[in-house]
Coordinates of C-alpha atoms and ligand atoms in Angstrom, one line a residue:
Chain A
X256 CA -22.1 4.0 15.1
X257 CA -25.8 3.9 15.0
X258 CA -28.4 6.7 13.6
X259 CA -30.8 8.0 16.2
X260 CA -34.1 6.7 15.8
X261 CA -36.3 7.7 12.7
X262 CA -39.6 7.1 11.4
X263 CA -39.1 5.2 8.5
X264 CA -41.4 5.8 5.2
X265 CA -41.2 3.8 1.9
X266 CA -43.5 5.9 -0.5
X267 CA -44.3 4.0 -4.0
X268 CA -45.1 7.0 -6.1
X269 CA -44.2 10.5 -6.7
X270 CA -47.3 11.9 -5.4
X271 CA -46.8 9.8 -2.4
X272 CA -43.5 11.3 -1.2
X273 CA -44.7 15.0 -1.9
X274 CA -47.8 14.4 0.1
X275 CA -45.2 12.9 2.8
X276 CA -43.2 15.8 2.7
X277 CA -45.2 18.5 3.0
X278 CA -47.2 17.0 5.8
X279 CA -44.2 15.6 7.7
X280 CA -42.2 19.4 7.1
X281 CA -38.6 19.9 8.5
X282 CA -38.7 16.8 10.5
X283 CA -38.7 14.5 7.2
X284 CA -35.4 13.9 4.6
X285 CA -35.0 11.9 1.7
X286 CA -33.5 8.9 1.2
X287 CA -31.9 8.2 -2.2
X288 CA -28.6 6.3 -2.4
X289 CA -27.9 7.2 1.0
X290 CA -24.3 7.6 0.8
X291 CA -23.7 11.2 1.9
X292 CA -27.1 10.9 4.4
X293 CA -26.4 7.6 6.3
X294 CA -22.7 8.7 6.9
X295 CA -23.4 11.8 8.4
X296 CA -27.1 9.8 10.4
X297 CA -24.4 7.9 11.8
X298 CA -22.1 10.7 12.7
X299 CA -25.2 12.1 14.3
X300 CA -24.3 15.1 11.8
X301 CA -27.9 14.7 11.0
X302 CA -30.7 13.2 12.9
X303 CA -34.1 13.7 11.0
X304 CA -36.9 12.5 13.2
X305 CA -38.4 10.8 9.5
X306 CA -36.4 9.1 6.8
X307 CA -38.8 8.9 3.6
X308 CA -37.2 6.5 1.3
X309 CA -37.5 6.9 -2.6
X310 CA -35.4 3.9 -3.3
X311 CA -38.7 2.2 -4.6
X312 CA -40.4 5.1 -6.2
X313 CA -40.6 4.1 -10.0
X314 CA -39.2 5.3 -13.2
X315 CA -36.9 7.6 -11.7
X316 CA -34.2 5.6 -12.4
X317 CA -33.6 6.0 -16.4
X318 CA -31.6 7.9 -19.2
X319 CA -33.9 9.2 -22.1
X320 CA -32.8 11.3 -25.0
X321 CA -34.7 14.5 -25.6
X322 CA -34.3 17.4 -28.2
X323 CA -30.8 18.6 -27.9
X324 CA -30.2 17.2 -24.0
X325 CA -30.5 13.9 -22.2
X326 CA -33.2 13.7 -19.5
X327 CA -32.0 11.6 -16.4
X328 CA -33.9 10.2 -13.7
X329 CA -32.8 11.3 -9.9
X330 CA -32.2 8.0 -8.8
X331 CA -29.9 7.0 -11.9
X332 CA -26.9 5.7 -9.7
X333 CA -23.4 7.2 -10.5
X334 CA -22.5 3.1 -12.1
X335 CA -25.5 3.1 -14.3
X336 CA -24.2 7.1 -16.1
X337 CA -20.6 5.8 -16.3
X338 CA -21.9 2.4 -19.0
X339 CA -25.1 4.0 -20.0
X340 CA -24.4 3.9 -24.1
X341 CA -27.0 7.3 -24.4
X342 CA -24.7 8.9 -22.2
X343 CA -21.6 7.8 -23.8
X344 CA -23.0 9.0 -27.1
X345 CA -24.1 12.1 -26.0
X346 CA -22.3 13.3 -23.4
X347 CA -19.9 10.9 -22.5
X348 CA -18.5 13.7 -20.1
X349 CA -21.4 12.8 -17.3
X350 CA -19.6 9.2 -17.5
X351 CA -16.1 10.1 -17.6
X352 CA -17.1 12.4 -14.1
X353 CA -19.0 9.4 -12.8
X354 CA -15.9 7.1 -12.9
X355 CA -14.3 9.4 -10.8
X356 CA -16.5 9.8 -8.4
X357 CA -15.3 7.7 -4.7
X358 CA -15.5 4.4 -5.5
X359 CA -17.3 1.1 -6.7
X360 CA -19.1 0.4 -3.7
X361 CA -19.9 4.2 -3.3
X362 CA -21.2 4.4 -7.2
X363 CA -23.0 1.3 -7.1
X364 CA -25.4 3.1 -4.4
X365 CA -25.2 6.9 -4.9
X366 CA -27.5 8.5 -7.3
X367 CA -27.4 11.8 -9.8
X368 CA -30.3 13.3 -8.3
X369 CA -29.0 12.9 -4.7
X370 CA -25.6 14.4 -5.4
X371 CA -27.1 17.5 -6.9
X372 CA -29.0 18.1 -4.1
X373 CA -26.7 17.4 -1.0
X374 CA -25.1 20.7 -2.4
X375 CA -21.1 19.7 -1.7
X376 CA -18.6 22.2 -3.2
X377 CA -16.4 19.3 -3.4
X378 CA -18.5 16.8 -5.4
X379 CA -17.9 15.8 -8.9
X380 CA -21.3 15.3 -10.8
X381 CA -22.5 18.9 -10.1
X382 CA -19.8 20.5 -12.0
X383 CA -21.2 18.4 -15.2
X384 CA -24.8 20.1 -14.4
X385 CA -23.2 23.6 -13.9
X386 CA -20.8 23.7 -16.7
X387 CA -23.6 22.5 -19.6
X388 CA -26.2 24.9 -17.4
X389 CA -28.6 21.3 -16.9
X390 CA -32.3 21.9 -15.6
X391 CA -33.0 20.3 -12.7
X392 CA -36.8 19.4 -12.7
X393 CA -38.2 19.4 -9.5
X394 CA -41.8 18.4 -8.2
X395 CA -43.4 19.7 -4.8
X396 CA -47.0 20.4 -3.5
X397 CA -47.9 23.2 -6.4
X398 CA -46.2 21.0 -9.2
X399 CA -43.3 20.5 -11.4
X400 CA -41.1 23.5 -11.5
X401 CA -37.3 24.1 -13.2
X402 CA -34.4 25.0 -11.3
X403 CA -31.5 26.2 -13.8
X404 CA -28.2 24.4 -12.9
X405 CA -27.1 28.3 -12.3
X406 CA -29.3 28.6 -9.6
X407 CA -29.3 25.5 -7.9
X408 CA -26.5 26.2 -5.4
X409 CA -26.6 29.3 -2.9
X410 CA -23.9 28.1 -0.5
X411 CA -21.8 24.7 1.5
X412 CA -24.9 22.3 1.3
X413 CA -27.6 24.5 1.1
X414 CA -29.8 24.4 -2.7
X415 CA -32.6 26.5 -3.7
X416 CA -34.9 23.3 -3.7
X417 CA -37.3 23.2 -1.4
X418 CA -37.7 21.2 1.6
X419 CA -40.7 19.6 0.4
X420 CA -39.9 19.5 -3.2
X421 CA -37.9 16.1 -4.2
X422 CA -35.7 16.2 -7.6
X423 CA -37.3 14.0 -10.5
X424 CA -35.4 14.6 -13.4
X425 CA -32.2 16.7 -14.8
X426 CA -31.8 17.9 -18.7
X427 CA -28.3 17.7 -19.8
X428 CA -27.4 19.4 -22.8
X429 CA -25.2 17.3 -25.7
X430 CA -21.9 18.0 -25.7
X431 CA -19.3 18.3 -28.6
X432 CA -16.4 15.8 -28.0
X433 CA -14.7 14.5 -25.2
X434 CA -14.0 17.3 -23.1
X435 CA -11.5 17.1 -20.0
X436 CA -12.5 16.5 -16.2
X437 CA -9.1 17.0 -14.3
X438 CA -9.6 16.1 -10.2
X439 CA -6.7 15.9 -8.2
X440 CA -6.7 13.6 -5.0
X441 CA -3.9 13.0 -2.6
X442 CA -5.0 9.7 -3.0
X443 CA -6.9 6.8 -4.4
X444 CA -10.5 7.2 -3.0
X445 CA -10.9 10.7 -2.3
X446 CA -12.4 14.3 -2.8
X447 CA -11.3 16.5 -5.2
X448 CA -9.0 18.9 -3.5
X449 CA -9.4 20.7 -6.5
X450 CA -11.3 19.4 -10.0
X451 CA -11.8 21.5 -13.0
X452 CA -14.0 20.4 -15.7
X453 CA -14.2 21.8 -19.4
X454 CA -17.0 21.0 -21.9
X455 CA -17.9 21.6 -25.4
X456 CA -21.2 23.0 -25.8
X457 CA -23.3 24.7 -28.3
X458 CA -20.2 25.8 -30.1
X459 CA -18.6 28.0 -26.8
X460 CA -16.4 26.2 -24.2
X461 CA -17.8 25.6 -20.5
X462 CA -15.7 25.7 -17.5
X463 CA -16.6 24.2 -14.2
X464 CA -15.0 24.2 -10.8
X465 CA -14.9 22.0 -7.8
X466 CA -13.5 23.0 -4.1
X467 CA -13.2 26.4 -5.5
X468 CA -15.8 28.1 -3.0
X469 CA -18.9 27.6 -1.0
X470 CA -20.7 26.1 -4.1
X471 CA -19.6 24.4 -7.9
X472 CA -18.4 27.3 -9.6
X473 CA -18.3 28.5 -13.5
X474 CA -15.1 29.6 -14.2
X475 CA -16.6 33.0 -15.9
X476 CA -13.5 34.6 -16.2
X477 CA -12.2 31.9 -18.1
X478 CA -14.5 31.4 -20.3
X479 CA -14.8 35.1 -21.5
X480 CA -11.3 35.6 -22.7
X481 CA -11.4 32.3 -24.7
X482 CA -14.6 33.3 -26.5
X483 CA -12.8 36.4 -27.1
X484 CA -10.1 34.5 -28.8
X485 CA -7.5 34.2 -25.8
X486 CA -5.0 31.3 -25.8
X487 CA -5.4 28.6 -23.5
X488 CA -2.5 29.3 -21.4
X489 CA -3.8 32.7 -21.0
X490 CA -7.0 31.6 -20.2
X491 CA -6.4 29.4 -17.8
X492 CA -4.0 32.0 -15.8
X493 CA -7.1 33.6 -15.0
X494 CA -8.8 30.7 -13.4
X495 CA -8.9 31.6 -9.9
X496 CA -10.7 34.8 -10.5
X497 CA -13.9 35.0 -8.5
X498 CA -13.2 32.2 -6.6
X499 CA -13.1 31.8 -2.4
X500 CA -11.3 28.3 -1.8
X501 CA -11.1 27.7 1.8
X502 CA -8.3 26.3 3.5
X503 CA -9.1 22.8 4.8
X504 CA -7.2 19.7 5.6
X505 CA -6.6 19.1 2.3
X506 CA -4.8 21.9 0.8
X507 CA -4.4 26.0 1.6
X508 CA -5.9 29.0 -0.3
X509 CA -2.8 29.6 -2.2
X510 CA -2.0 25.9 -2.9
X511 CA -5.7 25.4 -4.5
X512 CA -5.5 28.9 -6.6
X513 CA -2.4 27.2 -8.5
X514 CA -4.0 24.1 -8.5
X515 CA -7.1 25.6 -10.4
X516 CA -4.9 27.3 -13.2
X517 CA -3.0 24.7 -13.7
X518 CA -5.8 22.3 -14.3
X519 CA -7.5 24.6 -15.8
X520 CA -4.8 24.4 -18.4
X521 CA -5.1 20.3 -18.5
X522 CA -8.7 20.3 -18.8
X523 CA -8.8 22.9 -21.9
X524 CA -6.2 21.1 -23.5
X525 CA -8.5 17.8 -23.1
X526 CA -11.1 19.7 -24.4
X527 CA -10.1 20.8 -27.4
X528 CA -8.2 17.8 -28.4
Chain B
X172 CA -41.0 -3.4 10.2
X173 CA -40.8 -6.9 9.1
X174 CA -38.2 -7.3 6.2
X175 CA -37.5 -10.4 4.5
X176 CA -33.7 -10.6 2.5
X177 CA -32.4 -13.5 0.6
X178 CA -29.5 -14.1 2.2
X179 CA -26.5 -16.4 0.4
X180 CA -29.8 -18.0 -1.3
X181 CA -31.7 -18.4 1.9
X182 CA -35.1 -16.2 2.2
X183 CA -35.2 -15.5 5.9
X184 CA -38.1 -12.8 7.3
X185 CA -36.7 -10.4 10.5
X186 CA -38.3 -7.5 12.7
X187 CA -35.7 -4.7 12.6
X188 CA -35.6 -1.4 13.8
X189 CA -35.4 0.9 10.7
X190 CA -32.0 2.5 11.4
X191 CA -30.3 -1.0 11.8
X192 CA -27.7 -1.3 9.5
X193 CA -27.3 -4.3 7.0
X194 CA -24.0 -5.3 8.4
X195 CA -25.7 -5.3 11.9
X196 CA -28.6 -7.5 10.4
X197 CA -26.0 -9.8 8.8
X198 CA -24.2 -9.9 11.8
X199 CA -26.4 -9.8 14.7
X200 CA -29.5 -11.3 13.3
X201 CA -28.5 -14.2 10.6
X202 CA -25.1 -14.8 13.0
X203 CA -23.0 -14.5 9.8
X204 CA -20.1 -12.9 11.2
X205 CA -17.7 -13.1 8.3
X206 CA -18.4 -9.9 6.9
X207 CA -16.3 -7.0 9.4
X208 CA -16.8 -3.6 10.8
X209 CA -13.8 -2.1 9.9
X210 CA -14.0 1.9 9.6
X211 CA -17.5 2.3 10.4
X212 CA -17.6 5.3 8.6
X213 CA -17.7 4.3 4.4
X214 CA -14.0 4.4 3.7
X215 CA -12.5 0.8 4.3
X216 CA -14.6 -1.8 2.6
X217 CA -14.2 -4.7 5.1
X218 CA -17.6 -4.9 4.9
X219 CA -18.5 -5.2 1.7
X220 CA -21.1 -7.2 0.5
X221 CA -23.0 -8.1 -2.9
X222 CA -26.6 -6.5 -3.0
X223 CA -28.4 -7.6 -6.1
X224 CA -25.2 -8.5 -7.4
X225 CA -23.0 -5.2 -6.8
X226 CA -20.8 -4.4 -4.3
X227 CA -21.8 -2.3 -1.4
X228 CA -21.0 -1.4 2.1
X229 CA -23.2 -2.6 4.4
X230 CA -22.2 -0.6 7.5
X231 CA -23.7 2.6 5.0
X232 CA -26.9 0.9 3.6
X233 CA -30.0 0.5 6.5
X234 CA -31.0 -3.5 6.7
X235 CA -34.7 -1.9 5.4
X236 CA -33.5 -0.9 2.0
X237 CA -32.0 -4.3 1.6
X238 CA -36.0 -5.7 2.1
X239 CA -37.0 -8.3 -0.8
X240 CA -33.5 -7.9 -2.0
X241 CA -30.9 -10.4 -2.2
X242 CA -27.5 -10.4 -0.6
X243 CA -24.3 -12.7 -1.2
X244 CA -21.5 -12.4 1.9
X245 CA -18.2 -14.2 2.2
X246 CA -19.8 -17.3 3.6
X247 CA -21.9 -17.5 0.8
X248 CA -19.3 -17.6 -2.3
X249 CA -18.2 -21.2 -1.4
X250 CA -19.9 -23.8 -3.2
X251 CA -20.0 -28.2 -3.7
X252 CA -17.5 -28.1 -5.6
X253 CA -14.9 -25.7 -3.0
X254 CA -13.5 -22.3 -2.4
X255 CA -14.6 -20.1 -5.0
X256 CA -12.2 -19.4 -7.8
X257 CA -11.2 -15.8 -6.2
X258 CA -10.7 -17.2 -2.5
X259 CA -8.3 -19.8 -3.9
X260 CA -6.5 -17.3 -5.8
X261 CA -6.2 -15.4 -2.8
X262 CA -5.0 -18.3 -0.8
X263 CA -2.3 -19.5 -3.3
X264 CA -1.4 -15.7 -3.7
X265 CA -0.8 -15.1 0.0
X266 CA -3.7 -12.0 -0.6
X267 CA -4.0 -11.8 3.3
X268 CA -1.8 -11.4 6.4
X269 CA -4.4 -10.8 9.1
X270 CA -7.3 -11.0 6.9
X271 CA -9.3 -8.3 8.3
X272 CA -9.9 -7.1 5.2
X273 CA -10.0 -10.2 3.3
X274 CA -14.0 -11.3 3.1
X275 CA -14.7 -8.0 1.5
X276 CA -11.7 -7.6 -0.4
X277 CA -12.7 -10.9 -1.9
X278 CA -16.7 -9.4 -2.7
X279 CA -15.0 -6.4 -4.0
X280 CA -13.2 -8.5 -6.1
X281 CA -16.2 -10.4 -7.2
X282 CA -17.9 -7.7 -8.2
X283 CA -15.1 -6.1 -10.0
X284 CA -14.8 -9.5 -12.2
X285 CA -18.6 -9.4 -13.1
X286 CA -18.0 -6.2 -14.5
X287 CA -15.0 -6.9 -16.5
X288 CA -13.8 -10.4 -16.7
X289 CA -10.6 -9.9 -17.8
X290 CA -9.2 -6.1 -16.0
X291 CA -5.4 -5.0 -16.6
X292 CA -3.5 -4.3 -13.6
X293 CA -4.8 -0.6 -13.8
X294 CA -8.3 -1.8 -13.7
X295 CA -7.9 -4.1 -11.0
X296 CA -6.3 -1.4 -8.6
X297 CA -8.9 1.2 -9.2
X298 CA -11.9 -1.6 -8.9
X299 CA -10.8 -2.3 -5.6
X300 CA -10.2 1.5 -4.5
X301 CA -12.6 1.2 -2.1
X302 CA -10.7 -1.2 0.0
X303 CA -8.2 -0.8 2.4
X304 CA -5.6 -3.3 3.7
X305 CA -3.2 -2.6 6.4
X306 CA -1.0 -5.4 6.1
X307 CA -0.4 -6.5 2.3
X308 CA 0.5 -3.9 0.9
X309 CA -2.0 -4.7 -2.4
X310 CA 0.7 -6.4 -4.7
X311 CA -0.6 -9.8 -3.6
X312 CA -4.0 -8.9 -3.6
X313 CA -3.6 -7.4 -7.4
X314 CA -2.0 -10.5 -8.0
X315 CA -4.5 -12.4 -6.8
X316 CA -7.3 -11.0 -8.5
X317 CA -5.4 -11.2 -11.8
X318 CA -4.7 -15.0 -11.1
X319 CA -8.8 -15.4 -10.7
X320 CA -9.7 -13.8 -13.7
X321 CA -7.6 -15.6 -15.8
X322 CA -5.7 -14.7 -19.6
X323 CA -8.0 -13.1 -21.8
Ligands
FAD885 C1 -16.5 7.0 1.1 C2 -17.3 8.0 0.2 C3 -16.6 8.6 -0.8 C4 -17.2 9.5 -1.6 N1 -16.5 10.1 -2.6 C5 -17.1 11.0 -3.4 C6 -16.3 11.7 -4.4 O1 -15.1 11.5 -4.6 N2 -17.0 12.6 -5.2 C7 -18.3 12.9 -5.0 O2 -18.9 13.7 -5.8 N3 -19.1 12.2 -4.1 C8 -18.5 11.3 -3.3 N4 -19.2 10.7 -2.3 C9 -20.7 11.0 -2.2 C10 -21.6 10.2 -3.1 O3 -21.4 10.6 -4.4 C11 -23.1 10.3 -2.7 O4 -23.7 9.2 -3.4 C12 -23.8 11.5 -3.2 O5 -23.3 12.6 -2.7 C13 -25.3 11.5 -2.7 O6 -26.1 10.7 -3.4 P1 -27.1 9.7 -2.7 O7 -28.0 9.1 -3.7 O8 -26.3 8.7 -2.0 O9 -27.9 10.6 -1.7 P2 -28.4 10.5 -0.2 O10 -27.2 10.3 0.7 O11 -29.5 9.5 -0.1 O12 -28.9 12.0 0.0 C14 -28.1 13.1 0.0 C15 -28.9 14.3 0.2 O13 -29.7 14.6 -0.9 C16 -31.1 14.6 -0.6 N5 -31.8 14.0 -1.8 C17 -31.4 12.8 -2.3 N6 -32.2 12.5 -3.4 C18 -33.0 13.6 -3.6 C19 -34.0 14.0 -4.5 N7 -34.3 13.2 -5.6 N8 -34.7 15.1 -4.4 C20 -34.4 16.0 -3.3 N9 -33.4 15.7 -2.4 C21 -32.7 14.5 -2.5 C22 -31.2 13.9 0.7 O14 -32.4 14.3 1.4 C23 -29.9 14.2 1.4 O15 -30.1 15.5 2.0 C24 -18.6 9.8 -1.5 C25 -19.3 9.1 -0.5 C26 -18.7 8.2 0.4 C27 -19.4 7.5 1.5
FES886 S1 -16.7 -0.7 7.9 FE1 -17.9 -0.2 6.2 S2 -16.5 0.8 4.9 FE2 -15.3 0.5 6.7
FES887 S1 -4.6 -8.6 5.5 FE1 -4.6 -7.4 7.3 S2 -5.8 -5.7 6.7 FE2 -5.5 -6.8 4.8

C-alpha cells in the first residue's frame, strides 16, 4: 500500500510551517513521527493533497524544567520521555506511560506532540496530559496561544487546535511519587482496551481514563469522593460514571465498565503506595 | 526530490517520489531485498531496519524523511570478520523456520542490545514486541538473543 500523491514540504523553522499552513489551508497536514499519519496515508484513510514535514524543524525536540512543570518539545519521541532523567525525576509517570505505548519501533518514531494531537481515545500519552491538566502551547498565524489539557479534546480525533496552528510545547506539572498507569491489552503490542491512570499532584489525586468514550476522560467522579475521604475500593466502584465506552472489537460496553473499576482500583493502589 | 541516504555505509543520491516508502527505496532502488514486506500495515516488524541507529519500520517511514540520514539493513550487519554476533546466535539457536521474519527480527534485536546489553528474559520479549513470527514460536528466538548478548 502506497499513499496517494502529496506535495511534499520540509519547513526549517517554526515560522516557516505556520506560514505553510495557513497558506496551504485544509489541503496541508503535519508530519511529525508519522506513525498514526502514514498508516492511515496508506490505508487511503487520509489523503492530504500536502504533507508538511516538521521532522527538521529545530529545538522542538527537548525536555526543560520550568517552575513547578516540565516543558516538553512536540517532537520529543515517546523513547526519548521513557530514559529522559528530568522526566524520571519529575514525573517519572510520562515515562512509565511511554514504555507502554506500542512498541520499540513504534516509540523510536512517534512523538508527544503528535499523539496529543491525533486525538485517539485509545492512546496512552494523553491520559498523562489530562490527568496533571498539562498546557499544551500552541503557535499559529496570530501567535502562541495555551490550550488546557481539559480542553484539548472535543470528540474521536477531533482537537480544539487549529488547522493551521502546529503544537510546540506541553507544560507537565510535577508529580508526587510513582503513581499507577494500569492498560490492559489482549495482547503484547496493542491498544489499551481499557487504561486507567492515577497521579499524585499538588497534594489531590488525578484520575485519567483511556477507551472510556469519544475522548481521554477524567475520572471526576472518582476523584471527588476520595478528596472527600472515600476509601479506594469505594472510589474506584464509581469509575465508570460519566463515561460512554463503545463497543468495538475489542471488548463490549459492559465488559469495559468492569474493566475501568477494577483498574481503577489497581491504579489507586499504585498510587498511593 | 533528490535524497541522498547512507545506506549500510554507502552514501548513494536517488530521485524519489515523496510518498515512496523507505522499504520501497531499499528495495526497489538500492536492490537490497533482504529487508521484507510482511504486514504492510505497522504491526509485524519484518521490515525493520536501523535509522540512525534505532529500530524502525520502514514500510511506515516515507524514503524522504530518511534524507541525509543513515540506515543499517540485514545485509549490512555482516562484517570481515563473519556473521554478526546476533545472526550466529540465531543460527546456532535454530531462531528461524522460514525466515520471513528473520532479517528484522535480527535488527530488532540489534537495537534492543544497544539499548541494554545485557536484558533478562522479560526484557528481551517485550524489546522485540514489535515482531511477529509465525513459525518459531519465540522460545528460540528469546534464546537466541540471550545467547548474543552474553552473561552479564
Ligand atoms: C503498530 C502501532 C501501534 C501503536 N500502538 C500505540 C499504543 O499502544 N498506544 C498509543 O498511544 N499509540 C500507539 N500508536 C500510535 C503512536 O503512538 C503514534 O506515534 C502517535 O499516535 C502519533 O505521533 P506521531 O509523531 O507519529 O504523529 P504523526 O503520525 O506524524 O501525526 C499524527 C497526527 O497529529 C498531527 N500532528 C503531529 N504533530 C503535530 C504538531 N506538533 N502540531 C499539530 N499537529 C500535529 C498530524 O498532522 C496528524 O494528524 C501505535 C502506532 C502503530 C503504528
Ligand atoms: S511490513 Fe512493516 S510492519 Fe509489517
Ligand atoms: S521463521 Fe517463519 S515467520 Fe518467523
Amino acid at each position: 500500500m502506497i499513499p496517494a500523491a502529496f506535495a511534499y514540504h520540509r519547513p526549517e523553522t517554526v515560522d516557516e510551517t505556520v506560514a505553510l499552513l495557513s497558506e496551504l489551508g485544509d489541503e496541508a497536514t503535519v508530519l511529525a513521527g508519522g506513525q498514526s499519519l502514514l498508516p492511515m496515508m496508506k490505508l487511503r484513510l487520509a489523503a492530504p493533497e500536502a504533507v508538511i514535514d516538521i521532522g527538521r524543524v529545530p529545538d522542538l525536540r527537548f525536555v526543560r524544567e520550568g517552575k513547578g512543570h516540565l516543558v516538553i518539545g512536540a517532537l520529543t519521541r515517546h523513547h526519548d520521555l521513557e530514559r529522559d532523567p528530568l522526566v524520571g525525576k519529575r514525573c517519572p509517570l510520562l515515562g512509565e506511560v511511554a514504555k507502554k505505548v506500542g512498541d520499540p519501533q513504534i516509540r523510536h518514531r512517534g512523538t508527544f506532540g503528535g499523539t496529543l494531537a491525533h486525538g485517539d481515545p485509545a492512546a496512552d500519552l494523553p491520559a498523562v496530559a489530562v490527568a496533571l491538566d498539562a498546557t499544551i502551547v500552541v503557535v499559529g498565524p496570530q501567535g502562541r496561544r495555551e490550550i488546557p489539557a481539559s480542553a484539548l479534546y472535543r470528540s474521536y480525533f477531533e482537537t480544539s487546535i487549529a488547522a493551521d496552528e502546529l503544537i510546540v510545547e506541553v507544560r507537565i506539572p510535577f508529580t508526587e511519587g510513582a503513581g499507577g498507569y494500569e492498560k490492559f491489552t489482549r495482547q503484547a503490542q496493542d491498544w489499551a482496551t481499557v487504561g486507567v491512570l492515577a497521579a499524585r499532584c499538588g497534594g489531590t489525586i488525578r484520575v485519567a481514563l483511556v477507551s472510556m468514550g469519544h475522548t481521554t476522560l477524567r475520572a471526576g467522579a472518582v476523584e471527588l469522593a476520595l478528596a472527600g475521604g472515600a476509601s479506594i475500593d469505594e472510589a474506584a466502584a464509581l469509575a465508570a460514571v460519566g463515561t460512554a465506552p463503545v463497543e468495538d472489537l475489542r471488548a463490549g460496553v459492559e465488559y469495559r465498565e468492569h474493566l475501568c473499576r477494577v483498574l481503577t482500583r489497581r491504579a489507586l493502589e499504585a498510587a498511593s503506595a | 526530490m533528490r535524497i541522498q541516504i547512507t545506506v549500510n555505509g554507502e552514501t548513494r543520491s536517488h530521485d524519489v517520489e515523496p510518498r515512496t516508502l523507505l522499504v520501497h527505496h531499499l528495495r526497489d532502488s538500492m536492490g537490497l531485498n533482504g529487508t521484507n514486506v510482511g504486514c504492510d500495515t505497522s504491526s509485524c516488524g519484518a521490515c525493520t531496519v536501523l535509522l540512525d541507529g534505532l529500530s524502525v519500520k520502514s514500510c511506515t517511514v516515507l524514503a524522504v524523511q530518511a534524507d541525509g540520514c543513515e540506515v543499517v539493513t540485514i545485509e549490512g550487519l555482516e562484517s570481515a570478520e563473519g556473521f554478526h554476533p546476533l545472526q550466529e546466535a540465531f543460527r546456532a539457536s535454530h531462531a528461524l523456520q522460514c525466515g520471513f521474519c528473520t532479517p528484522g527480527m535480527v535488527m530488532a534485536s540489534v537495537s534492543l542490545l544497544a539499548d541494554e546489553p545485557h536484558p533478562d528474559e522479560a526484557r528481551i520479549r517485550r524489546g522485540i514486541e514489535g515482531n511477529l513470527c509465525r513459525c518459531t514460536g519465540y522460545h528460540n528466538i528469546v534464546r537466541a538473543v540471550r545467547a548474543a548478548s552474553g552473561p552479564r
